Short mmCIF file of C-alpha atoms in Angstrom, two decimals:
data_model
loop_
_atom_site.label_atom_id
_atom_site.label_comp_id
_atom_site.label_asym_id
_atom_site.label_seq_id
_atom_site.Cartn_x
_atom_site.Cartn_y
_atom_site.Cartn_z
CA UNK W 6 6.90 3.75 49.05
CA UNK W 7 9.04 3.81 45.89
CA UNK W 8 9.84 0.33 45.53
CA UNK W 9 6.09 -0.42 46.61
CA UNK W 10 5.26 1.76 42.98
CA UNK W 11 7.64 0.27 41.12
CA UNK W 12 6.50 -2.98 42.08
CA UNK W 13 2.82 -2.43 41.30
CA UNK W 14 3.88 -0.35 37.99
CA UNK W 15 6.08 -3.99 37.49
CA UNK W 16 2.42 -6.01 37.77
CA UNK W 17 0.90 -3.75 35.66
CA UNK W 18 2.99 -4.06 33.27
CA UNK W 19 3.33 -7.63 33.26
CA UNK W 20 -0.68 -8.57 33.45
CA UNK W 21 -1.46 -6.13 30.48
CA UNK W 22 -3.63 -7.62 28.22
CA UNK W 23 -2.44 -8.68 24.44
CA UNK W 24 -4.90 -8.76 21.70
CA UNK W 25 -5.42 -11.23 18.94
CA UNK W 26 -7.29 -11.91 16.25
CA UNK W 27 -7.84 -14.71 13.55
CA UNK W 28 -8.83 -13.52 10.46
CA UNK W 29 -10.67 -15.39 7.75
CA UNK W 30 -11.42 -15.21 4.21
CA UNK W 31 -14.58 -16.28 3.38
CA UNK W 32 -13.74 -19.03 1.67
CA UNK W 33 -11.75 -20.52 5.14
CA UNK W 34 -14.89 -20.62 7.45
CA UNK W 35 -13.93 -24.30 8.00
CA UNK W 36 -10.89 -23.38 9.35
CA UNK W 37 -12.07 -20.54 12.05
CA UNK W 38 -14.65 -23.06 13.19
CA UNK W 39 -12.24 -25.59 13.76
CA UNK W 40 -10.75 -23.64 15.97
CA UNK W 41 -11.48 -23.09 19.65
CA UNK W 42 -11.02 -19.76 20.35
CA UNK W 43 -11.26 -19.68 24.41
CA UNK W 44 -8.26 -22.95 24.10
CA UNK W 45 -6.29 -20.51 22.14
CA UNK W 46 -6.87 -17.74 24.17
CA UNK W 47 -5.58 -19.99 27.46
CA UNK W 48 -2.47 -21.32 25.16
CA UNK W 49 -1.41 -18.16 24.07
CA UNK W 50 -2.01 -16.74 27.85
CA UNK W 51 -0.06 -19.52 29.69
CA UNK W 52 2.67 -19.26 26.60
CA UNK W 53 3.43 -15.33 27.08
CA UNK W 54 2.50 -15.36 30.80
CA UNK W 55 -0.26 -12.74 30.57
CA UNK W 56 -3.89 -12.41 29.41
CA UNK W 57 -4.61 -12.32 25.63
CA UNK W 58 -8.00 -11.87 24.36
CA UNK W 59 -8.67 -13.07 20.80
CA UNK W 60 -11.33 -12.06 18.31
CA UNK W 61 -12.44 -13.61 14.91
CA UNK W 62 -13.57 -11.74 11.63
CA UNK W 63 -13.85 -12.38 7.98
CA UNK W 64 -14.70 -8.52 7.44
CA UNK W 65 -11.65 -7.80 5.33
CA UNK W 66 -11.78 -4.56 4.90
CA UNK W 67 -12.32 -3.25 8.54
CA UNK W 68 -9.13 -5.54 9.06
CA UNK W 69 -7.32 -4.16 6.59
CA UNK W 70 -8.04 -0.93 8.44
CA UNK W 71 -7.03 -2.39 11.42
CA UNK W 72 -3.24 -3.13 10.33
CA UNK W 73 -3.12 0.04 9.61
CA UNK W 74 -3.80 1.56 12.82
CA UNK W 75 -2.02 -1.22 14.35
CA UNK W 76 -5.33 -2.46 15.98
CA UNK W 77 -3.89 -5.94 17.74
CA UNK W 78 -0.66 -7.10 19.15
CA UNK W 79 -0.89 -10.27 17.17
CA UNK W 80 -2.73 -10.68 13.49
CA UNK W 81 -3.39 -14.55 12.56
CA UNK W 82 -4.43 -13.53 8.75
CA UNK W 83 -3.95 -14.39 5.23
CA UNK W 84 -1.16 -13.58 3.39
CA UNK W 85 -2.82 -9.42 2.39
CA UNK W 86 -3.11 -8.95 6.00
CA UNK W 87 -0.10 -10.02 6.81
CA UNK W 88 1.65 -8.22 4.30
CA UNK W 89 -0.09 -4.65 5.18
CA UNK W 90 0.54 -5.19 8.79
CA UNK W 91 4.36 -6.20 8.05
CA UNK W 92 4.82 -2.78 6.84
CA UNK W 93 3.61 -0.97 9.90
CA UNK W 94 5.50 -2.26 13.14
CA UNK W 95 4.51 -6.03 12.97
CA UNK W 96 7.47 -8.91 12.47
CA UNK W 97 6.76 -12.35 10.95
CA UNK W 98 6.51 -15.50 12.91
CA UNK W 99 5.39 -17.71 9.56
CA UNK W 100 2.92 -19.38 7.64
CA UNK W 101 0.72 -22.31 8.58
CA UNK W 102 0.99 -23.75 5.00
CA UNK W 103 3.09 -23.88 1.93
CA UNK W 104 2.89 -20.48 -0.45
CA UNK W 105 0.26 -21.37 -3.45
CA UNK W 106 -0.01 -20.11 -6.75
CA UNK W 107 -3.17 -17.93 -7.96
CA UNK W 108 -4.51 -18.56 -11.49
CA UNK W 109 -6.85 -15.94 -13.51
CA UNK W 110 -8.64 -18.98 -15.55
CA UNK W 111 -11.41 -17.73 -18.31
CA UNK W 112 -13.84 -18.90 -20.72
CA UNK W 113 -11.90 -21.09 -23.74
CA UNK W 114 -12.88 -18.04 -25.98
CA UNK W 115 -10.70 -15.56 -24.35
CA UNK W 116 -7.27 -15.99 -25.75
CA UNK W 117 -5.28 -13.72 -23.39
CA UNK W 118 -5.47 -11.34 -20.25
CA UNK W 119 -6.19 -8.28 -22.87
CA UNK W 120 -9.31 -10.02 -24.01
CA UNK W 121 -11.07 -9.34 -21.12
CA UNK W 122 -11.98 -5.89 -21.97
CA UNK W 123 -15.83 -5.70 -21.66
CA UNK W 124 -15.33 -9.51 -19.82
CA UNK W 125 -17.10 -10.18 -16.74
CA UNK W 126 -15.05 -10.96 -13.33
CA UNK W 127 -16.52 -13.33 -10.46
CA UNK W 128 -14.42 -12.74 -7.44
CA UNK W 129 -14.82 -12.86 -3.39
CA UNK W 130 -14.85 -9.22 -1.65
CA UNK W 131 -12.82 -6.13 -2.35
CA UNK W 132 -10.14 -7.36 0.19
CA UNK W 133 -9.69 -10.64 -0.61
CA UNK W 134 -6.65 -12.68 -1.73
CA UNK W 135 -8.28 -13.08 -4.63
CA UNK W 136 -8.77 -9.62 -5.75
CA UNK W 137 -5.43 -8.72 -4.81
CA UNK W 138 -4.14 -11.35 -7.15
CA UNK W 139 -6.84 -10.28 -9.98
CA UNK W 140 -5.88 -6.70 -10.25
CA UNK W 141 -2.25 -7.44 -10.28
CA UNK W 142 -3.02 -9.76 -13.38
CA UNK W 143 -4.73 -7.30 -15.10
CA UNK W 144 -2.40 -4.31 -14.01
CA UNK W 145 -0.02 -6.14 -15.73
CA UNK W 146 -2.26 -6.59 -19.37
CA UNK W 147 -2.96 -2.77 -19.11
CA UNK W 148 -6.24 -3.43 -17.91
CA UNK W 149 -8.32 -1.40 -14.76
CA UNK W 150 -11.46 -3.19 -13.42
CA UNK W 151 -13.06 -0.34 -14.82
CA UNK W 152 -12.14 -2.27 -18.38
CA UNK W 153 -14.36 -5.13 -17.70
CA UNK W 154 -18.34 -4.61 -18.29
CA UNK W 155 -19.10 -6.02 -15.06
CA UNK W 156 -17.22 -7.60 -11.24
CA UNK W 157 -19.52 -9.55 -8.80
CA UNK W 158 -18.37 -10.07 -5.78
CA UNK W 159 -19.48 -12.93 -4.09
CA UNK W 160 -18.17 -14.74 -1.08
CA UNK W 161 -17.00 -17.80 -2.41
CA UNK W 162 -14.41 -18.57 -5.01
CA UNK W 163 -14.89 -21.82 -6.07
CA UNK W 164 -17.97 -20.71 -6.96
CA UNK W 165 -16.32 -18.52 -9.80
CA UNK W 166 -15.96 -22.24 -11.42
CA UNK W 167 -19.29 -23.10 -11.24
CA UNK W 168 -20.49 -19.77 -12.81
CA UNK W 169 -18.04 -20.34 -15.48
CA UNK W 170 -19.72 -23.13 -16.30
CA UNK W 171 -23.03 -22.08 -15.96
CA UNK W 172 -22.20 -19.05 -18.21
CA UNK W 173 -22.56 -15.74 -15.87
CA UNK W 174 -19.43 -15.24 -15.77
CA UNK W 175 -16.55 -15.18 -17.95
CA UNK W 176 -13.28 -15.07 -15.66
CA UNK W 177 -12.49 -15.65 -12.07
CA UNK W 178 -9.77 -16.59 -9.89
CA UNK W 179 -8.30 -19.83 -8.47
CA UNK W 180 -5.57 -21.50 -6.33
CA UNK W 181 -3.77 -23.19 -8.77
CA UNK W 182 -4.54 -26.69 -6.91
CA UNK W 183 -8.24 -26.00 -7.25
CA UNK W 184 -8.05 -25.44 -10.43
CA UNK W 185 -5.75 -28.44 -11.19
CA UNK W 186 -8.92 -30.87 -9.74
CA UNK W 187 -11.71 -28.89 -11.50
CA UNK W 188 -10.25 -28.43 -15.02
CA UNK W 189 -9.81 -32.22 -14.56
CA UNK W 190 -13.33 -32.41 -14.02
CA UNK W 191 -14.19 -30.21 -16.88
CA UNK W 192 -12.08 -30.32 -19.55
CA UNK W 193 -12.56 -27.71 -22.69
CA UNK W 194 -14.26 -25.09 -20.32
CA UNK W 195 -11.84 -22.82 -19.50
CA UNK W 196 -8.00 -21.51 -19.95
CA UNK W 197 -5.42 -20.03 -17.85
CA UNK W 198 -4.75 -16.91 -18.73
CA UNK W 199 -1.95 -15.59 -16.05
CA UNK W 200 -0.28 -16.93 -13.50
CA UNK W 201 0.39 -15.42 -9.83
CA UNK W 202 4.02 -15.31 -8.33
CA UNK W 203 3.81 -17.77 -5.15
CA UNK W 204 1.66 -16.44 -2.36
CA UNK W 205 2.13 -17.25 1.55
CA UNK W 206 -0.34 -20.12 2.06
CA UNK W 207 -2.56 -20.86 5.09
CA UNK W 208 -2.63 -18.35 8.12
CA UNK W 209 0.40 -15.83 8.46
CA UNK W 210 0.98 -14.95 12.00
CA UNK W 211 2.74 -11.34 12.47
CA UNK W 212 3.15 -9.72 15.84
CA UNK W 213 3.80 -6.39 16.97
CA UNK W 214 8.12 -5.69 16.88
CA UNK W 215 7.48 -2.91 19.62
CA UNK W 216 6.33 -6.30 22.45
CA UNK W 217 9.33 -7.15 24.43
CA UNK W 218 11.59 -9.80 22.80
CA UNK W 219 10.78 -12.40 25.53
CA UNK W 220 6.94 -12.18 24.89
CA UNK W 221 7.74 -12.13 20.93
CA UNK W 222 10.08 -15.57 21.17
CA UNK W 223 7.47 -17.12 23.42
CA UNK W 224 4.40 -16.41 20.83
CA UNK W 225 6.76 -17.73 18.47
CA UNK W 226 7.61 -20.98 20.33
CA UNK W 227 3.49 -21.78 20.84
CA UNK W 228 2.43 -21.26 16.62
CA UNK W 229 5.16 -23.47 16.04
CA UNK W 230 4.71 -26.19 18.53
CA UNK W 231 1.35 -25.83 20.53
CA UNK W 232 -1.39 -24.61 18.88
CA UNK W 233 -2.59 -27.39 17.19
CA UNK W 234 -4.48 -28.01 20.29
CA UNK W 235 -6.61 -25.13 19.85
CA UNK W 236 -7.60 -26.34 16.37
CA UNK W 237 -4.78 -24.09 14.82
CA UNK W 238 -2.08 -25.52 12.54
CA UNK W 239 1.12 -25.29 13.28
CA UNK W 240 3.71 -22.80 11.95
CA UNK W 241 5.59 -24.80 9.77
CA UNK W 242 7.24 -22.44 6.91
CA UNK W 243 8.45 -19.30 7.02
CA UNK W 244 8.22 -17.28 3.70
CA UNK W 245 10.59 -15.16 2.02
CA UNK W 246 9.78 -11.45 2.68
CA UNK W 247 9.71 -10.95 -1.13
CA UNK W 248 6.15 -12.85 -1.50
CA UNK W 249 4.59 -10.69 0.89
CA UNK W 250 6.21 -7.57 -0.72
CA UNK W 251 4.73 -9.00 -4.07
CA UNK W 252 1.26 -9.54 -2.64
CA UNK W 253 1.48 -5.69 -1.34
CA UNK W 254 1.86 -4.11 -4.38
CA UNK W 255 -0.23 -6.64 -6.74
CA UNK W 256 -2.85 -5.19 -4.06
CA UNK W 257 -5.03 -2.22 -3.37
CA UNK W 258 -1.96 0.57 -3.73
CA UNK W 259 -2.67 4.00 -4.71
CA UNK W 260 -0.88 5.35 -7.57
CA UNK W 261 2.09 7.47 -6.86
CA UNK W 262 0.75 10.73 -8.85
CA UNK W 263 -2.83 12.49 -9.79
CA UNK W 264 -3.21 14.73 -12.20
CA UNK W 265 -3.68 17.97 -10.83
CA UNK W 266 -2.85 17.33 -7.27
CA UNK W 267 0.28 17.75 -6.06
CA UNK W 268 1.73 14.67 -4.25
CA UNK W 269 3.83 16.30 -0.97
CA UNK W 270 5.78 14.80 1.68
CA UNK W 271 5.15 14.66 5.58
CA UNK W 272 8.04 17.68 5.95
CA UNK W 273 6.50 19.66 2.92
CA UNK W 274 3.25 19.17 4.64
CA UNK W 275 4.39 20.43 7.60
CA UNK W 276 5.35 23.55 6.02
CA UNK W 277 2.54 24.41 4.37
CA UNK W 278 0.70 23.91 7.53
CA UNK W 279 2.98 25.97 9.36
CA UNK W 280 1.84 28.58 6.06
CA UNK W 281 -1.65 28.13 6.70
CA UNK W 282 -2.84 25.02 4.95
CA UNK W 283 -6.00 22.95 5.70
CA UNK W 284 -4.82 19.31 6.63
CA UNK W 285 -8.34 17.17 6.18
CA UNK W 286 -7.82 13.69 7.72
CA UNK W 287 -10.40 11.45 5.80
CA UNK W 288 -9.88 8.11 7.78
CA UNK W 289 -12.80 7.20 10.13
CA UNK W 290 -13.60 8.82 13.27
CA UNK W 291 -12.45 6.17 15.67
CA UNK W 292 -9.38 6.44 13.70
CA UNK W 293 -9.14 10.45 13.86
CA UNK W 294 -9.89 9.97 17.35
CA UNK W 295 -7.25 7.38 18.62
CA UNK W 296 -4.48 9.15 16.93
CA UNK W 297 -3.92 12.26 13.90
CA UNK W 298 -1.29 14.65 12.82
CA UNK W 299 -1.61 17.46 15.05
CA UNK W 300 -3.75 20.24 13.44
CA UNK W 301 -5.30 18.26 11.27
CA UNK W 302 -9.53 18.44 10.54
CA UNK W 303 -11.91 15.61 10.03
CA UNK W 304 -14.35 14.84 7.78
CA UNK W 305 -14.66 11.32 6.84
CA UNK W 306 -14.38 10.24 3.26
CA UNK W 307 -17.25 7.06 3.28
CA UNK W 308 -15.48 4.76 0.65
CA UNK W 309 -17.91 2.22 -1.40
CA UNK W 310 -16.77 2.69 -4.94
CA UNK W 311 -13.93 -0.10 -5.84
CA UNK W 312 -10.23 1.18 -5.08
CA UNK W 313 -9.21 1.90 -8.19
CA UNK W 314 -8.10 5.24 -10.42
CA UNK W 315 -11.37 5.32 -12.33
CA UNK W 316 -13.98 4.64 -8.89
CA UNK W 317 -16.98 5.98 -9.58
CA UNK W 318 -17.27 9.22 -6.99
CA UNK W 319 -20.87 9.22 -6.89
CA UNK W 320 -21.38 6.03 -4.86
CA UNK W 321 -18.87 7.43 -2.19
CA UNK W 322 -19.91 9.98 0.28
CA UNK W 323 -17.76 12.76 1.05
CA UNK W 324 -20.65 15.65 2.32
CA UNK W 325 -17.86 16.03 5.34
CA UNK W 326 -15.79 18.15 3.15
CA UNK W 327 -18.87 20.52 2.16
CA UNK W 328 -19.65 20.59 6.07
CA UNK W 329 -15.86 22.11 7.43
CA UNK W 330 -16.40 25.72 8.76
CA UNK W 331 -14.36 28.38 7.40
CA UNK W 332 -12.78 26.33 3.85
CA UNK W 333 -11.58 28.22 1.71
CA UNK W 334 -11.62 26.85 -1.58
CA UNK W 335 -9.08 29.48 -2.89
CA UNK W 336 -6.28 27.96 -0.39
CA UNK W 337 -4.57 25.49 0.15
CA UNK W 338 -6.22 21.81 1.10
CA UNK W 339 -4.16 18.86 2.14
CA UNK W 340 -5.92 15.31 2.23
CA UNK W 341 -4.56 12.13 4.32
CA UNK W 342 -5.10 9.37 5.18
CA UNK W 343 -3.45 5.93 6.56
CA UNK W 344 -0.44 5.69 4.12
CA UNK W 345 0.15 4.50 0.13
CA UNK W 346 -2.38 1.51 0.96
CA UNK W 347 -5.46 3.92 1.54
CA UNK W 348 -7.89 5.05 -0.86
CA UNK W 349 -9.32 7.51 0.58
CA UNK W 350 -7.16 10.42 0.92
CA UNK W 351 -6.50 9.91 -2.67
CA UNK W 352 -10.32 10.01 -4.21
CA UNK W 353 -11.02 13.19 -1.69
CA UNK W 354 -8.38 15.49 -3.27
CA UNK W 355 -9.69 14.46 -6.71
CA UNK W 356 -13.16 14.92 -5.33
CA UNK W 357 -12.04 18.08 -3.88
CA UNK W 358 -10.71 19.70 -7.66
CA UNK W 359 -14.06 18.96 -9.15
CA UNK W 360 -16.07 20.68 -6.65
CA UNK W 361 -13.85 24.21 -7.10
CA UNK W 362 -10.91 23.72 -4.95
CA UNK W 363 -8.24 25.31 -6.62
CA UNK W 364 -5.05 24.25 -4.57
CA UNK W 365 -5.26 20.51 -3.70
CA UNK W 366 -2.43 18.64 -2.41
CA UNK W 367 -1.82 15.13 -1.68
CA UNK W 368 0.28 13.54 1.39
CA UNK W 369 0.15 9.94 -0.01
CA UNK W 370 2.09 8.56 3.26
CA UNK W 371 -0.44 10.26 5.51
CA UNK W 372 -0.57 9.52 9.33
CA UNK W 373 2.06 6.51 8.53
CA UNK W 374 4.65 8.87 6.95
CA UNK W 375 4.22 11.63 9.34
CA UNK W 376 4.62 9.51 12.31
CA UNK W 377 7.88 7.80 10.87
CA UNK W 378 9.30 10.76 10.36
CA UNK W 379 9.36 11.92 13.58
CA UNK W 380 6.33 15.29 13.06
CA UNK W 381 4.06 15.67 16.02
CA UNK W 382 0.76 13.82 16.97
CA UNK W 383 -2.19 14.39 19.00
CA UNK W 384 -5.29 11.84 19.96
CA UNK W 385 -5.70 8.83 22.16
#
């Protein structure tokens, strides 16, 4: 009877399914619908020797989300993805093309990245590429988007070119070999004004370091020499860790303080818990649900203002927080959420000090933090 249970626990085992899923930006549609996801779903399948189901999205930001709750087994992504999911668990197989160069290009008038105080910005959605490489050029002027009089998001970059020219905008931001053909196109338009550190090109393919070596090395072996005939390209260039690192914190990273909130760690946390602190858990419910620090309440912080220090409060939703029986706004409030990368946690406590709450703390690593350091969990 024992071997016959260790044997089925064996099949179990070996026939769970592995998920996957191919993430686009929107200005890649071509290449998700060149490829065929049920072929990749066989290769992959016959490669690791058990079923893997694979999705598509171009929904950044619920992505994003997803590396942070480690929400797939394998992420085929752009280089943002990649680099979130990197830092949580996941171990890089490589890129499907070489690392390009991003280029914030504006109106001939605008001397230098400075000048675009009170400037208008055309770029794709929050969690793009693009964005990430945008705020990191402007970070580095001194500049918030909160500087610039207006930022549409649209859906496709290129398209920042043509509004250039048509006038409706006055900045956006380019792959430096796009840019190479259009200025060609259209000389005296536009300038460069900065210049991104390389990027990982292509699709980055990461997969979860916790899947037994075997499976790991045998993903690895099909991106690099099968699944071309699934309409994927190959792996053929593995990027140093540094450009992902780079494209990390040029991205949507909190800051490391806010005034009047005290930043804590998972073990001060803990403690003031253990004191009787409120821990509020902002993330979504599915989130909350599938795993949280143990102890901790919920009430969702609904995010639509941009992730940045001066977001504009009144376009997010936080009525949760008003909702939570029994708060006390004379004690002390601690607000989480899914680690440095996440907005959320940090826009609720400063939320949180201008309705009345007069001891607000911060734990900037949240659920990641508190997990890697060993502190209990509950959920799932």
């Amino acid at each position: 009877m024992g071997l016959l249970l260790l044997w089925g626990l064996g099949c179990s085992t070996a026939l769970a399914q592995l998920t996957a899923i191919v993430v686009v930006e929107p200005t890649a549609r071509k290449a998700a619908h060149s490829i065929l996801r049920t072929s990749a779903e066989s290769g992959l399948s016959k490669a690791v020797g058990q079923p893997v189901a694979l999705t598509t999205s171009d929904d950044l930001a619920d992505v994003m989300r997803a590396t942070r709750s480690a929400g797939y087994d394998i992420f085929i992504a752009p280089a943002q993805v990649a680099a979130s999911a990197l830092q949580r668990g996941y171990e890089l197989v490589g890129a499907t093309h070489k690392s390009d160069k991003y280029l914030l290009v504006g109106l001939q008038p605008i001397a230098a990245v400075p000048a675009m105080k009170g400037r208008r910005l055309y770029l794709p959605q929050q969690d793009s590429v693009y964005t990430y490489m945008a705020r990191g050029m402007l970070n580095e002027a001194g500049l918030s988007f909160q500087d610039l009089r207006a930022v549409q998001y649209e859906k496709f970059p290129q398209a920042g070119l043509t509004a250039l020219t048509l006038g409706t905008a006055d900045a956006t931001v380019v792959r430096e070999d796009d840019w190479a053909e259009w200025s060609a196109a259209h000389p005296g338009i536009a300038r460069v004004l900065a210049t991104s550190q390389p990027v990982p090109g292509g699709f980055s393919i990461v997969v979860k370091k916790d899947l037994p070596a075997d499976a790991r090395s045998k993903l690895a072996q099909w991106f690099s020499t099968s699944s071309s005939a699934s309409g994927l390209p190959l792996v053929s260039v593995r990027p140093e860790a540094v450009e992902y690192r780079r494209v990390a914190e040029l991205g949507l990273f909190t800051p490391t303080s806010l005034p009047g909130v005290n930043r804590i760690t998972a073990r001060e946390a803990q403690t003031l818990l253990a004191q009787g602190a409120t821990l509020v858990d902002t993330r979504t419910e599915k989130e909350f649900k599938t795993k949280r620090i143990r102890g901790a309440v919920f009430a969702a912080y609904v995010e639509k203002s941009l992730k940045d220090v001066a977001f504009n409060a009144a376009q997010d939703d936080f009525q949760a927080l008003d909702k939570l029986p029994g708060l006390d706004k004379a004690k002390p409030v601690i607000f989480a959420c899914n680690g440095a990368e996440c907005w959320k946690s940090y826009k609720a406590a400063k939320v949180a000090i201008t309705r009345g709450f007069q001891s607000v703390y911060w734990l900037r690593g949240g659920l990641p933090e508190w997990d890697e350091t060993g502190l209990p969990t509950e959920g799932g």
